[in-house]
CSV table of C-alpha atoms in Angstrom, one decimal:
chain,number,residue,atom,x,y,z
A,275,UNK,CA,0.2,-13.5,12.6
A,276,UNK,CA,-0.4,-10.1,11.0
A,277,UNK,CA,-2.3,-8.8,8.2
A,278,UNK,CA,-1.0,-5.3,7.7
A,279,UNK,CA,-2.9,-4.7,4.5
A,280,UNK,CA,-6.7,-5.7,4.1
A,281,UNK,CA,-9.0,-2.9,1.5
A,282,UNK,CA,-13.0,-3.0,2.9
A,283,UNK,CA,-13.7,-0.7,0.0
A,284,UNK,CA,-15.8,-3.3,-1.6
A,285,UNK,CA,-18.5,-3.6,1.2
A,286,UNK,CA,-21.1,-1.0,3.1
A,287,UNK,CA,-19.3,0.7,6.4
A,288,UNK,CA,-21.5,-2.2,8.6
A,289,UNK,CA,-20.1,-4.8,11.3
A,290,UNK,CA,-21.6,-7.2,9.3
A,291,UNK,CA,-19.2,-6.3,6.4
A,292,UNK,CA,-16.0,-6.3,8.6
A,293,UNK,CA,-17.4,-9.7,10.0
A,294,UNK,CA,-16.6,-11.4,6.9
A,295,UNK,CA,-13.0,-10.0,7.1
A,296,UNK,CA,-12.2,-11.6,10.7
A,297,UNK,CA,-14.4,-14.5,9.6
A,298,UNK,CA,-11.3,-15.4,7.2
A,299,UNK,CA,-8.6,-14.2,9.3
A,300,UNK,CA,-9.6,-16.5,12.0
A,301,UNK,CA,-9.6,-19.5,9.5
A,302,UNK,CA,-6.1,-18.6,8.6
A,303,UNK,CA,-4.9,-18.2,12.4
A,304,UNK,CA,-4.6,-14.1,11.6
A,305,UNK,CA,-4.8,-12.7,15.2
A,306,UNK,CA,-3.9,-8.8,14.1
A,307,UNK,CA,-5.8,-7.3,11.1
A,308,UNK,CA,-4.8,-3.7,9.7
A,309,UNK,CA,-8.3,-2.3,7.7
A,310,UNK,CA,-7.8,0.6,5.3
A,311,UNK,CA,-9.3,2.1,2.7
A,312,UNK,CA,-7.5,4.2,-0.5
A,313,UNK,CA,-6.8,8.1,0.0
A,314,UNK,CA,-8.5,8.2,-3.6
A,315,UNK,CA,-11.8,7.2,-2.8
A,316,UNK,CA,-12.3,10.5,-0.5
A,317,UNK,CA,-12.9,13.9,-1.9
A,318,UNK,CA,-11.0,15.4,0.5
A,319,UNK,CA,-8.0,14.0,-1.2
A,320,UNK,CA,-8.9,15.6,-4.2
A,321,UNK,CA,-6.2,18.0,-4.0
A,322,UNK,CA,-3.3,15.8,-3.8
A,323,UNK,CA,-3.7,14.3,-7.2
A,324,UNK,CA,-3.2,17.0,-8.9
A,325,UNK,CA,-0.5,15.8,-10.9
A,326,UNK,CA,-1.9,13.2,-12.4
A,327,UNK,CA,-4.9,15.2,-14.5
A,328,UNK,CA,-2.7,16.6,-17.6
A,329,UNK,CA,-0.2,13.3,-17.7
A,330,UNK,CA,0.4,13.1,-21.7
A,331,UNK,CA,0.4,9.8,-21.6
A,332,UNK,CA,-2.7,8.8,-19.2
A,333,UNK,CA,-4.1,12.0,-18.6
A,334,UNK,CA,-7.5,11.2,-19.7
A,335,UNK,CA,-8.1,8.2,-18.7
A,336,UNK,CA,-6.5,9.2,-14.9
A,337,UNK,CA,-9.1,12.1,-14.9
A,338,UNK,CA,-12.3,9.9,-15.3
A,339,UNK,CA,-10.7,7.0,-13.0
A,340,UNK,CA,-10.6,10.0,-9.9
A,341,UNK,CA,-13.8,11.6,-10.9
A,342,UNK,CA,-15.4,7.6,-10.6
A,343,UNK,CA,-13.5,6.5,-7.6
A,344,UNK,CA,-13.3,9.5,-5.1
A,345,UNK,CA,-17.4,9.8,-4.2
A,346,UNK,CA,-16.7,9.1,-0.1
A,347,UNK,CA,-16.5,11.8,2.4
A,348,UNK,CA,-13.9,11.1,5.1
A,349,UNK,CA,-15.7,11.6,8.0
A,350,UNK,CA,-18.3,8.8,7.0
A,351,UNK,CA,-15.0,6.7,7.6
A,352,UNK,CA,-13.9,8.4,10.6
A,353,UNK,CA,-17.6,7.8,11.5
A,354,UNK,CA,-17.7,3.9,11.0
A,355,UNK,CA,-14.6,3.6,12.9
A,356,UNK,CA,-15.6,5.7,16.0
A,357,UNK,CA,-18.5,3.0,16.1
A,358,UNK,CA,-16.4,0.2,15.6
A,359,UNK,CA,-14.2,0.7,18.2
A,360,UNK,CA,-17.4,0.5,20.5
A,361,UNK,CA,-17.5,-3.5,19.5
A,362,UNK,CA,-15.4,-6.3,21.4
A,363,UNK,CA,-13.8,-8.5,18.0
A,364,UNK,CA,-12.0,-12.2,18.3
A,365,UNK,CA,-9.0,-10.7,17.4
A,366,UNK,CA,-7.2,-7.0,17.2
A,367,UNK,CA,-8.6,-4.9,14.7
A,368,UNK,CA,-6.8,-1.5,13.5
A,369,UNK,CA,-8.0,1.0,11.8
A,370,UNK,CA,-6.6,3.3,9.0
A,371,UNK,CA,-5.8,4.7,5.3
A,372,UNK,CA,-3.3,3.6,2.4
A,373,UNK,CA,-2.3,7.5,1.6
A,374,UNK,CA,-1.1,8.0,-2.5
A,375,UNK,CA,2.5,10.2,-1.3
A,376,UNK,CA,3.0,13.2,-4.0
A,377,UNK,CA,6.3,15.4,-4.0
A,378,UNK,CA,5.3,18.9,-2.3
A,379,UNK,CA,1.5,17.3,-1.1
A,380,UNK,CA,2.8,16.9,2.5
A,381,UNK,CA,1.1,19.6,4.1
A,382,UNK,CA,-1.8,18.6,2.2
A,383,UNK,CA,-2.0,15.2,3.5
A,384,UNK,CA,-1.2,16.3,6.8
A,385,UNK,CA,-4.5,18.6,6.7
A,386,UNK,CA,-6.5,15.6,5.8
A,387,UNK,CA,-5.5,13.3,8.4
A,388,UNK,CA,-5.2,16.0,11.4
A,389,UNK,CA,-7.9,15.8,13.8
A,390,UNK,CA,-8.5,12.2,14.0
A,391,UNK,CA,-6.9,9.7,15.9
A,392,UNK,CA,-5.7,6.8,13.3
A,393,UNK,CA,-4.5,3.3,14.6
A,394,UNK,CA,-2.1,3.8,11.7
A,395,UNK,CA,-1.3,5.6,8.0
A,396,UNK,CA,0.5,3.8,5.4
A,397,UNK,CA,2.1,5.2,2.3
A,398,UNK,CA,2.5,4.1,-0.7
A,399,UNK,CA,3.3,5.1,-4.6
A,400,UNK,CA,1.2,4.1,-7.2
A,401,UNK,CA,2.3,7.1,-9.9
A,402,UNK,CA,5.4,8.6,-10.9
A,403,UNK,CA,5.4,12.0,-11.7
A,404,UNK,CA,1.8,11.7,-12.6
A,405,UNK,CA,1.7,7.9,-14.2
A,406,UNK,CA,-0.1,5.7,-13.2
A,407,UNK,CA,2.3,2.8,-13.6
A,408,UNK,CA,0.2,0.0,-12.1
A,409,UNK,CA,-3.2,0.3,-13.8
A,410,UNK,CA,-3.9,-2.3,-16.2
A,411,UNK,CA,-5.6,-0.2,-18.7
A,412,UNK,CA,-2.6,1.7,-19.0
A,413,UNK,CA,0.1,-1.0,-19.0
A,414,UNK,CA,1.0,-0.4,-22.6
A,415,UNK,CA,2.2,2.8,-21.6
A,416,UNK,CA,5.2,1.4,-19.8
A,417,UNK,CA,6.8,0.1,-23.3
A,418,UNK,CA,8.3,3.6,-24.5
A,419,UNK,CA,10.0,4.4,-21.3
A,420,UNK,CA,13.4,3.4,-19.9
A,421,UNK,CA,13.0,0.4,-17.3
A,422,UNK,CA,16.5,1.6,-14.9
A,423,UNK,CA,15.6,5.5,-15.4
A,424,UNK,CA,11.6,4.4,-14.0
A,425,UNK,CA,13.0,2.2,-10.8
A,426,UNK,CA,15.8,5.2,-10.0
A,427,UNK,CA,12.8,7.9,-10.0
A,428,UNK,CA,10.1,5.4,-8.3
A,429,UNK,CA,12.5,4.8,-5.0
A,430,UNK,CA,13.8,8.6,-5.2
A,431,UNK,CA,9.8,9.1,-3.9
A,432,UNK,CA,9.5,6.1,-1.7
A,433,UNK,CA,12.6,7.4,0.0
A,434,UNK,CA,11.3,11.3,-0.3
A,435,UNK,CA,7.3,9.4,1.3
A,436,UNK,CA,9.5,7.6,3.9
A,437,UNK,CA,11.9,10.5,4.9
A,438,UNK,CA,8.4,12.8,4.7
A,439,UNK,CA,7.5,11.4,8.4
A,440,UNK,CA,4.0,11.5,7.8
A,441,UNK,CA,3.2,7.4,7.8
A,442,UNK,CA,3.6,4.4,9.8
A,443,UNK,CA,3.9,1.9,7.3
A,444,UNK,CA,5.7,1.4,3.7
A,445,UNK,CA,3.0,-0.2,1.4
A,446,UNK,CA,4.4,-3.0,-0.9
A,447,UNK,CA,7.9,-1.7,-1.8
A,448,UNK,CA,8.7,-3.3,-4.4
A,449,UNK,CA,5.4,-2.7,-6.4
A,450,UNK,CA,6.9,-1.5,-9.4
A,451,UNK,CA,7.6,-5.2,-10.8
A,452,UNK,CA,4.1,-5.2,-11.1
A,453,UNK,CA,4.0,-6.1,-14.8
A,454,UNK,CA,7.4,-8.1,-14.5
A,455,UNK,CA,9.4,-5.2,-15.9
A,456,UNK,CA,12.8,-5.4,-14.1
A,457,UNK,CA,16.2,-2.7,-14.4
A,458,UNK,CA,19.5,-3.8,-15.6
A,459,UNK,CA,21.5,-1.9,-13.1
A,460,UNK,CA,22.5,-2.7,-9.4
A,461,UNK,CA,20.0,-1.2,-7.4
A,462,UNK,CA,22.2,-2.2,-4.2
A,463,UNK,CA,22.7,1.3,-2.9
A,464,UNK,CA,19.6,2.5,-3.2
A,465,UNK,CA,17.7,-0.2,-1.8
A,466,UNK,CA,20.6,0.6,0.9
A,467,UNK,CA,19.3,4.3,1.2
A,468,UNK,CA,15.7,3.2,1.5
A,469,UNK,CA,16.6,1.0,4.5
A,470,UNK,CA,18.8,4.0,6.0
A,471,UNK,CA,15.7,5.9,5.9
A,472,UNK,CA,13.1,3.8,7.1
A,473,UNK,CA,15.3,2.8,10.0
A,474,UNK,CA,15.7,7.1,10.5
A,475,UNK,CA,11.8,7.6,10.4
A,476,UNK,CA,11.1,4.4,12.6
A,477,UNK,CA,8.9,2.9,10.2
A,478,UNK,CA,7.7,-0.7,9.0
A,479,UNK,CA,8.1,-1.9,5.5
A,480,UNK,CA,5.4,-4.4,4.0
A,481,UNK,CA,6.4,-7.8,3.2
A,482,UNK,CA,3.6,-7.7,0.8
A,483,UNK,CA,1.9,-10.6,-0.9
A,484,UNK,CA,-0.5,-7.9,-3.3
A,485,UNK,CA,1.2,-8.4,-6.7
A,486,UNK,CA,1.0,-12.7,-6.5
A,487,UNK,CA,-2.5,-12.0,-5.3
A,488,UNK,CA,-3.6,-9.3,-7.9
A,489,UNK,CA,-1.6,-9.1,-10.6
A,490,UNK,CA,-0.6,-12.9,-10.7
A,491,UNK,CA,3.3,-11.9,-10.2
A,492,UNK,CA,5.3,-15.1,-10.1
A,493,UNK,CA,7.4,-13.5,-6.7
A,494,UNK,CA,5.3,-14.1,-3.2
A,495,UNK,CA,6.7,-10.7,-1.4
A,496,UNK,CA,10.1,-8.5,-1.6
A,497,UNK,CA,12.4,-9.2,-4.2
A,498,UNK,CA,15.1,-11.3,-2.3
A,499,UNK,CA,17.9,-8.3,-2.7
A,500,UNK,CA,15.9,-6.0,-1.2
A,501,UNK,CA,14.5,-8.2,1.5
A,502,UNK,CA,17.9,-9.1,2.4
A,503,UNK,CA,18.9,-5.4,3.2
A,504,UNK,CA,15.9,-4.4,4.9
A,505,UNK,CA,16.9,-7.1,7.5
A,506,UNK,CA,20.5,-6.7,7.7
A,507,UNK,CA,19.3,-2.8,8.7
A,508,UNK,CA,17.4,-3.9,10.9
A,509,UNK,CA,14.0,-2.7,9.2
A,510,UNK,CA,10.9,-3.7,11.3
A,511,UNK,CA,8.9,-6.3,8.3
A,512,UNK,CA,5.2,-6.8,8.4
A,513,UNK,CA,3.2,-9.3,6.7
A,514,UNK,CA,0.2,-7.9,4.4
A,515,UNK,CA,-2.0,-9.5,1.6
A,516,UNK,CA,-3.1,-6.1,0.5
A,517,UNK,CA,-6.4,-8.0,0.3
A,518,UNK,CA,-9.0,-5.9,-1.9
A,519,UNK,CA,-12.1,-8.9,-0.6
A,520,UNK,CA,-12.8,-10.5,2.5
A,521,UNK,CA,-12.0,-14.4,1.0
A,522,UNK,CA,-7.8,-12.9,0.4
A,523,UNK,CA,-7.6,-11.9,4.1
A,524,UNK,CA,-4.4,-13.5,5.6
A,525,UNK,CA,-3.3,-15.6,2.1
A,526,UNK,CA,-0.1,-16.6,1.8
A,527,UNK,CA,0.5,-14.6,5.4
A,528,UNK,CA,2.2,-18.5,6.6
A,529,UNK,CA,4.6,-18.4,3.8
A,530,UNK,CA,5.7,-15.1,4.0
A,531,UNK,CA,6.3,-15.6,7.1
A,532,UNK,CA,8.1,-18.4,6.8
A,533,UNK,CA,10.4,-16.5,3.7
A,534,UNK,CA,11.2,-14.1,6.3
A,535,UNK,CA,12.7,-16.1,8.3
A,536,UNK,CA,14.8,-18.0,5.7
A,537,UNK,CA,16.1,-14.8,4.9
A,538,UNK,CA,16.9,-13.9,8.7
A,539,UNK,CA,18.6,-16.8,9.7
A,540,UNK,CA,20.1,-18.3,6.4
A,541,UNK,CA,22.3,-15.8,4.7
């Protein structure tokens, strides 16, 4: 029972914090917890989101939203996890960071996470070409642009983070259904692509349960198409809540679960 996705960024870097996250994993039999925090809230990812300052669409209201969120200094993280490790918890705890991926930012985000020894780095996409697609103060910004032309380009950079080799896991793939926008075209052969890829690069893709959390989305986890191929290509699927407070840890982990394995042996 894994919870590949679980956000402390609420909380102070303390035990006592990270107690209340294992407190509610052990109530929902979670026995593996994977605790990140977001490349943006770190100045030393500044640099990476770049792209996102002169967007003509969100531009200003992108520039404040890094300004307010990136205040931490990495090494405070690095810090709190050194002394973590020193502590003996009911269950495995890991250790890492959900990294934003940006065309041509590799050796940027390489930089930031050399020297340190991460129990894992997941990647994810939250902007296309500098949008911001899945804030909710910009969601209106989604109605002037073509829905097919917006999925092509968002897995053209999943496939670009996976094939980049820099991360572990793929965060919530299917994240661009956020606000229930969906293409009219067969997306077949490129979900097809994306599970060549992540097979390639050895890495895990996030059966994620974020959007029916966060957003309310009506789907628990992958859309069923893309599900589907990731396991006929024998993609390695992990379970994740993308939890953003300790009371979400390990919700809805049991029936995601369990939709996995409908999907595996019921075709």
């Amino acid at each position: 029972m894994i919870d590949a996705h679980v956000h402390i960024e609420r909380g102070p870097y303390t035990k006592e914090w990270i107690m209340k996250f294992v407190s509610y994993a052990l109530k929902r039999n979670i026995d593996r917890l994977y605790l990140l925090e977001h490349s943006h809230r770190f100045s030393d990812f500044v640099k990476i989101y770049d792209s996102i300052l002169n967007n003509k669409d969100c531009g200003e209201y992108q520039r404040e939203w890094l300004s307010r969120k990136s205040e931490l200094r990495l090494s405070d993280y690095k810090d709190f996890i050194n002394e973590m490790r020193r502590y003996k918890f009911p269950i495995e705890i890991n250790f890492g960071l959900e990294i934003c991926y940006f065309p041509n930012k590799e050796d940027e985000i390489k930089r930031c996470v050399s020297n340190f020894d991460w129990d894992f780095l997941t990647g994810s996409i939250h902007w296309i070409d500098g949008w911001g697609f899945d804030h909710r103060k910009t969601k209106d910004s989604w109605n002037e642009r073509d829905i097919d032309k917006v999925y092509k380009r968002y897995y053209e950079l999943i496939i670009q983070l996976v094939q980049s080799n820099i991360f572990d896991i793929l965060a919530h793939p299917d994240s661009i259904k956020c606000f229930g926008h969906y293409p009219s075209s067969d997306f077949t052969n490129i979900y097809e692509s994306l599970a060549t890829a992540l097979k390639e690069s050895e890495m895990k893709a996030e059966f994620s349960n974020g959007l029916y959390i966060n957003y309310g989305h009506k789907e628990l986890g992958l859309n069923t198409d893309l599900l589907q191929i990731l396991l006929d290509n024998n993609v390695k699927i992990v379970t994740a809540s993308d939890a953003h407070r300790p009371e979400d840890v390990g919700k809805y982990i049991m029936e995601a679960k369990e939709l996995i394995y409908i999907a595996t042996n019921f075709k």
